[in-house]
PDB file of C-alpha atoms in Angstrom:
ATOM      1  CA  MET A  17     -12.840  22.085 -56.902  1.00 47.00           C
ATOM      2  CA  THR A  18     -10.453  22.785 -54.508  1.00 48.00           C
ATOM      3  CA  THR A  19      -7.322  25.048 -55.339  1.00 51.00           C
ATOM      4  CA  GLY A  20      -4.916  24.095 -52.927  1.00 52.00           C
ATOM      5  CA  ALA A  21      -5.031  27.215 -50.836  1.00 50.00           C
ATOM      6  CA  PRO A  22      -5.984  26.673 -47.299  1.00 49.00           C
ATOM      7  CA  ARG A  23      -9.257  27.327 -45.889  1.00 49.00           C
ATOM      8  CA  PRO A  24     -10.716  30.355 -43.699  1.00 50.00           C
ATOM      9  CA  ALA A  25     -10.969  29.268 -39.690  1.00 50.00           C
ATOM     10  CA  THR A  26     -14.240  29.083 -38.425  1.00 49.00           C
ATOM     11  CA  ALA A  27     -15.264  30.856 -35.285  1.00 50.00           C
ATOM     12  CA  GLY A  28     -14.112  28.996 -32.905  1.00 48.00           C
ATOM     13  CA  ALA A  29     -11.878  27.069 -34.735  1.00 48.00           C
ATOM     14  CA  THR A  30      -7.744  26.556 -34.990  1.00 50.00           C
ATOM     15  CA  ALA A  31      -6.091  26.585 -38.057  1.00 50.00           C
ATOM     16  CA  ARG A  32      -4.186  23.713 -38.473  1.00 50.00           C
ATOM     17  CA  PRO A  33      -2.684  22.812 -41.403  1.00 50.00           C
ATOM     18  CA  ALA A  34      -3.139  19.058 -42.711  1.00 51.00           C
ATOM     19  CA  ALA A  35       0.050  17.213 -43.691  1.00 50.00           C
ATOM     20  CA  PRO A  36      -1.313  14.449 -46.410  1.00 50.00           C
ATOM     21  CA  HIS A  37       1.889  13.385 -47.352  1.00 51.00           C
ATOM     22  CA  THR A  38       2.983  12.284 -43.742  1.00 49.00           C
ATOM     23  CA  THR A  39       2.372   9.233 -42.015  1.00 50.00           C
ATOM     24  CA  ASP A  40       1.791   8.957 -38.521  1.00 49.00           C
ATOM     25  CA  PRO A  41       1.796   5.710 -36.285  1.00 52.00           C
ATOM     26  CA  SER A  42      -1.434   6.098 -34.768  1.00 51.00           C
ATOM     27  CA  GLY A  43      -2.894   5.786 -39.487  1.00 53.00           C
ATOM     28  CA  LEU A  44      -4.766   8.749 -37.978  1.00 53.00           C
ATOM     29  CA  PRO A  45      -5.614  11.590 -40.360  1.00 55.00           C
ATOM     30  CA  GLY A  46      -4.023  14.826 -38.829  1.00 59.00           C
ATOM     31  CA  GLY A  47      -1.534  13.130 -36.355  1.00 59.00           C
ATOM     32  CA  GLN A  48      -4.388  12.269 -33.812  1.00 60.00           C
ATOM     33  CA  PRO A  49      -3.530   9.902 -31.282  1.00 61.00           C
ATOM     34  CA  ALA A  50      -5.078   7.215 -30.811  1.00 63.00           C
ATOM     35  CA  ARG A  51      -7.826   6.809 -27.770  1.00 72.00           C
ATOM     36  CA  SER A  52      -6.871   4.063 -25.546  1.00 75.00           C
ATOM     37  CA  ARG A  53      -9.307   2.671 -23.847  1.00 74.00           C
ATOM     38  CA  PRO A  54      -8.736   2.776 -19.958  1.00 72.00           C
ATOM     39  CA  GLN A  55      -7.452  -0.153 -18.131  1.00 66.00           C
ATOM     40  CA  PRO A  56     -10.497  -1.861 -15.826  1.00 67.00           C
ATOM     41  CA  PRO A  57      -9.815  -1.418 -12.304  1.00 61.00           C
ATOM     42  CA  TRP A  58      -8.686  -5.233 -11.584  1.00 62.00           C
ATOM     43  CA  GLN A  59      -5.609  -4.140 -13.549  1.00 70.00           C
ATOM     44  CA  GLY A  60      -2.913  -1.343 -13.218  1.00 77.00           C
ATOM     45  CA  GLN A  61      -2.012   0.540 -10.357  1.00 85.00           C
ATOM     46  CA  TRP A  62      -5.994   0.510  -8.386  1.00 88.00           C
ATOM     47  CA  PRO A  63      -5.575  -3.072  -6.656  1.00 90.00           C
ATOM     48  CA  VAL A  64      -1.979  -1.293  -4.928  1.00 92.00           C
ATOM     49  CA  VAL A  65      -4.158   1.672  -4.640  1.00 93.00           C
ATOM     50  CA  GLY A  66      -6.881  -0.207  -2.630  1.00 94.00           C
ATOM     51  CA  ALA A  67      -4.466  -2.147  -0.699  1.00 95.00           C
ATOM     52  CA  VAL A  68      -2.891   1.141   0.910  1.00 96.00           C
ATOM     53  CA  ALA A  69      -6.161   2.433   1.470  1.00 96.00           C
ATOM     54  CA  LEU A  70      -7.573  -0.921   3.411  1.00 97.00           C
ATOM     55  CA  GLY A  71      -4.385  -1.463   5.247  1.00 97.00           C
ATOM     56  CA  GLY A  72      -4.353   2.811   6.108  1.00 96.00           C
ATOM     57  CA  GLY A  73      -8.135   2.536   7.297  1.00 97.00           C
ATOM     58  CA  ILE A  74      -6.850  -0.348   9.369  1.00 97.00           C
ATOM     59  CA  GLY A  75      -3.930   1.485  10.502  1.00 97.00           C
ATOM     60  CA  ALA A  76      -5.844   4.167  11.781  1.00 96.00           C
ATOM     61  CA  ALA A  77      -8.811   3.261  13.027  1.00 97.00           C
ATOM     62  CA  LEU A  78      -5.780   0.726  15.699  1.00 97.00           C
ATOM     63  CA  ARG A  79      -3.541   4.283  16.067  1.00 96.00           C
ATOM     64  CA  TYR A  80      -6.707   5.495  17.110  1.00 96.00           C
ATOM     65  CA  GLY A  81      -7.619   2.792  19.361  1.00 97.00           C
ATOM     66  CA  ALA A  82      -4.736   3.540  21.029  1.00 97.00           C
ATOM     67  CA  THR A  83      -4.992   7.249  22.243  1.00 95.00           C
ATOM     68  CA  LEU A  84      -8.394   6.274  23.012  1.00 97.00           C
ATOM     69  CA  LEU A  85      -7.204   3.125  25.048  1.00 97.00           C
ATOM     70  CA  TRP A  86      -3.727   5.402  26.635  1.00 96.00           C
ATOM     71  CA  PRO A  87      -4.567   9.165  26.315  1.00 96.00           C
ATOM     72  CA  THR A  88      -1.917  11.563  27.161  1.00 93.00           C
ATOM     73  CA  ALA A  89      -2.562  14.056  29.219  1.00 92.00           C
ATOM     74  CA  PRO A  90      -2.283  17.702  27.398  1.00 88.00           C
ATOM     75  CA  GLY A  91       1.204  19.329  27.943  1.00 88.00           C
ATOM     76  CA  THR A  92       2.464  16.147  29.255  1.00 94.00           C
ATOM     77  CA  PHE A  93       5.386  13.808  26.975  1.00 96.00           C
ATOM     78  CA  PRO A  94       3.062  12.230  24.224  1.00 96.00           C
ATOM     79  CA  THR A  95       3.730   8.885  25.382  1.00 97.00           C
ATOM     80  CA  THR A  96       1.088   7.068  23.717  1.00 96.00           C
ATOM     81  CA  VAL A  97       1.945   9.198  20.033  1.00 96.00           C
ATOM     82  CA  PHE A  98       5.664   7.911  21.089  1.00 97.00           C
ATOM     83  CA  LEU A  99       5.070   4.717  21.675  1.00 97.00           C
ATOM     84  CA  VAL A 100       2.903   4.045  18.410  1.00 97.00           C
ATOM     85  CA  ASN A 101       5.869   5.752  16.179  1.00 97.00           C
ATOM     86  CA  VAL A 102       8.323   3.546  17.749  1.00 98.00           C
ATOM     87  CA  VAL A 103       6.879   0.137  17.622  1.00 98.00           C
ATOM     88  CA  GLY A 104       5.242   0.929  13.977  1.00 97.00           C
ATOM     89  CA  CYS A 105       8.594   1.653  12.889  1.00 97.00           C
ATOM     90  CA  ALA A 106      10.336  -1.378  14.464  1.00 98.00           C
ATOM     91  CA  LEU A 107       7.705  -3.436  12.294  1.00 98.00           C
ATOM     92  CA  MET A 108       8.760  -1.510   9.275  1.00 97.00           C
ATOM     93  CA  GLY A 109      12.136  -3.067  11.070  1.00 97.00           C
ATOM     94  CA  VAL A 110      10.895  -6.586  10.373  1.00 97.00           C
ATOM     95  CA  LEU A 111       8.671  -6.213   7.545  1.00 95.00           C
ATOM     96  CA  MET A 112      11.631  -4.567   5.498  1.00 94.00           C
ATOM     97  CA  ALA A 113      14.280  -7.749   6.399  1.00 95.00           C
ATOM     98  CA  LEU A 114      11.296  -9.850   5.718  1.00 94.00           C
ATOM     99  CA  ILE A 115      10.733  -9.039   2.634  1.00 92.00           C
ATOM    100  CA  ALA A 116      15.105  -8.988   1.603  1.00 90.00           C
ATOM    101  CA  GLU A 117      15.153 -11.884   2.463  1.00 88.00           C
ATOM    102  CA  ARG A 118      12.558 -14.042   1.917  1.00 87.00           C
ATOM    103  CA  GLY A 119      10.750 -11.825  -0.936  1.00 81.00           C
ATOM    104  CA  SER A 120       7.200 -10.917  -0.662  1.00 72.00           C
ATOM    105  CA  PRO A 121       4.299 -13.271  -1.512  1.00 82.00           C
ATOM    106  CA  HIS A 122       2.092 -11.866  -2.794  1.00 89.00           C
ATOM    107  CA  PRO A 123       2.575  -8.426  -4.659  1.00 89.00           C
ATOM    108  CA  LEU A 124       0.159  -6.760  -2.533  1.00 92.00           C
ATOM    109  CA  LEU A 125       1.543  -7.832   0.738  1.00 92.00           C
ATOM    110  CA  ARG A 126       4.129  -4.770   1.180  1.00 92.00           C
ATOM    111  CA  PRO A 127       1.692  -2.275  -0.424  1.00 94.00           C
ATOM    112  CA  PHE A 128      -0.896  -2.791   2.703  1.00 96.00           C
ATOM    113  CA  LEU A 129       1.706  -4.302   5.471  1.00 95.00           C
ATOM    114  CA  GLY A 130       3.820  -1.756   4.750  1.00 95.00           C
ATOM    115  CA  THR A 131       2.673   1.511   3.402  1.00 95.00           C
ATOM    116  CA  GLY A 132      -0.616   0.693   4.465  1.00 96.00           C
ATOM    117  CA  ILE A 133      -1.145  -0.443   8.020  1.00 97.00           C
ATOM    118  CA  LEU A 134       2.381   1.139   8.914  1.00 96.00           C
ATOM    119  CA  GLY A 135       1.577   4.340   7.322  1.00 95.00           C
ATOM    120  CA  GLY A 136      -1.455   4.538   8.629  1.00 95.00           C
ATOM    121  CA  PHE A 137      -0.351   3.304  11.939  1.00 96.00           C
ATOM    122  CA  THR A 138       2.962   5.223  12.916  1.00 95.00           C
ATOM    123  CA  THR A 139       1.419   9.211  12.974  1.00 89.00           C
ATOM    124  CA  PHE A 140       4.031  11.888  12.185  1.00 86.00           C
ATOM    125  CA  SER A 141       1.828  14.363  11.269  1.00 90.00           C
ATOM    126  CA  THR A 142       0.734  14.294  15.305  1.00 91.00           C
ATOM    127  CA  TYR A 143       4.252  14.066  16.147  1.00 94.00           C
ATOM    128  CA  THR A 144       5.014  17.157  14.915  1.00 95.00           C
ATOM    129  CA  ALA A 145       1.609  18.832  16.082  1.00 94.00           C
ATOM    130  CA  ASP A 146       2.472  18.031  19.738  1.00 95.00           C
ATOM    131  CA  ILE A 147       5.921  19.256  19.674  1.00 96.00           C
ATOM    132  CA  ARG A 148       4.332  22.225  17.887  1.00 96.00           C
ATOM    133  CA  HIS A 149       1.457  22.075  21.136  1.00 95.00           C
ATOM    134  CA  LEU A 150       4.176  22.295  23.788  1.00 96.00           C
ATOM    135  CA  THR A 151       6.489  24.619  22.287  1.00 96.00           C
ATOM    136  CA  ASP A 152       3.349  27.328  22.045  1.00 95.00           C
ATOM    137  CA  THR A 153       2.025  26.640  25.340  1.00 95.00           C
ATOM    138  CA  GLY A 154       5.602  26.948  26.886  1.00 95.00           C
ATOM    139  CA  ARG A 155       7.398  23.790  27.017  1.00 96.00           C
ATOM    140  CA  LEU A 156      10.238  24.368  24.930  1.00 96.00           C
ATOM    141  CA  ALA A 157      12.755  22.143  26.532  1.00 97.00           C
ATOM    142  CA  LEU A 158       9.831  18.692  27.034  1.00 97.00           C
ATOM    143  CA  GLY A 159       9.249  19.866  23.283  1.00 96.00           C
ATOM    144  CA  LEU A 160      12.637  19.136  22.248  1.00 97.00           C
ATOM    145  CA  ALA A 161      13.455  16.374  24.139  1.00 97.00           C
ATOM    146  CA  TYR A 162      10.051  14.952  22.506  1.00 97.00           C
ATOM    147  CA  LEU A 163      11.638  15.804  19.145  1.00 97.00           C
ATOM    148  CA  ALA A 164      14.768  14.512  20.043  1.00 97.00           C
ATOM    149  CA  ALA A 165      13.717  11.250  21.844  1.00 98.00           C
ATOM    150  CA  THR A 166      11.392   9.810  18.932  1.00 97.00           C
ATOM    151  CA  LEU A 167      13.915  10.365  16.080  1.00 96.00           C
ATOM    152  CA  LEU A 168      16.364   8.650  17.876  1.00 98.00           C
ATOM    153  CA  ALA A 169      14.163   5.915  18.907  1.00 98.00           C
ATOM    154  CA  ALA A 170      12.046   5.126  15.757  1.00 97.00           C
ATOM    155  CA  LEU A 171      15.143   4.347  14.112  1.00 97.00           C
ATOM    156  CA  ALA A 172      16.691   2.633  16.701  1.00 98.00           C
ATOM    157  CA  ALA A 173      13.707   1.105  16.783  1.00 98.00           C
ATOM    158  CA  VAL A 174      13.571   0.400  12.935  1.00 98.00           C
ATOM    159  CA  TRP A 175      17.535  -0.697  12.686  1.00 98.00           C
ATOM    160  CA  ALA A 176      17.361  -3.279  15.723  1.00 98.00           C
ATOM    161  CA  ALA A 177      14.270  -4.499  14.377  1.00 98.00           C
ATOM    162  CA  HIS A 178      15.459  -5.028  11.274  1.00 98.00           C
ATOM    163  CA  THR A 179      19.121  -6.350  12.248  1.00 97.00           C
ATOM    164  CA  GLY A 180      17.524  -8.660  14.973  1.00 97.00           C
ATOM    165  CA  THR A 181      14.918 -10.156  12.180  1.00 96.00           C
ATOM    166  CA  ARG A 182      17.760 -10.726   9.532  1.00 95.00           C
ATOM    167  CA  TYR A 183      20.297 -12.231  12.088  1.00 95.00           C
ATOM    168  CA  ALA A 184      16.714 -14.886  12.806  1.00 94.00           C
ATOM    169  CA  LEU A 185      16.329 -15.273   9.734  1.00 92.00           C
ATOM    170  CA  THR A 186      20.093 -16.491   8.376  1.00 90.00           C
ATOM    171  CA  ARG A 187      21.202 -18.059  11.563  1.00 87.00           C
ATOM    172  CA  ARG A 188      17.514 -20.262  10.892  1.00 76.00           C
ATOM    173  CA  GLY A 189      19.103 -21.262   7.716  1.00 67.00           C
ATOM    174  CA  GLY A 190      16.068 -19.859   6.549  1.00 50.00           C
ATOM    175  CA  ALA A 191      17.216 -17.160   3.906  1.00 48.00           C
ATOM    176  CA  ARG A 192      17.064 -17.352   0.485  1.00 50.00           C
TER     177      ARG A 192
END
């Protein structure tokens, strides 16, 4: 027989008053939310994560290959990283213009190419490490020149490539 008085909490349990007259959208007693099943890996964000990871690995391998083919002597202007970043920004400008004018043919194309390959190919973390190395080793003027040159060249490259690509597409009548 119940008297309606609350039960004492047992050791390790949390006292939580029951609300027998309230309705919860889950329909479960005590207002506990219904547990949903996790989405299968081929749904949701997993394909995007996979596309970015695969593209990032390809881009990083391409960048690493460039630094092996054209190594830069320590203490000199980091030409290879400079060119990699400028070329990567130019390619990003082309990609963004193509997507803006033609649309993305597949929802994973931009994450794979833009975030993945071009994000892995360009290396602004190495850029900052190179600046720090140059300034820490007494080459302040070269470090500041590299800082400014990369920033200006990368911005100019993305703008010029984007503008040129859009012009070429609209001149040919290739715009949507």
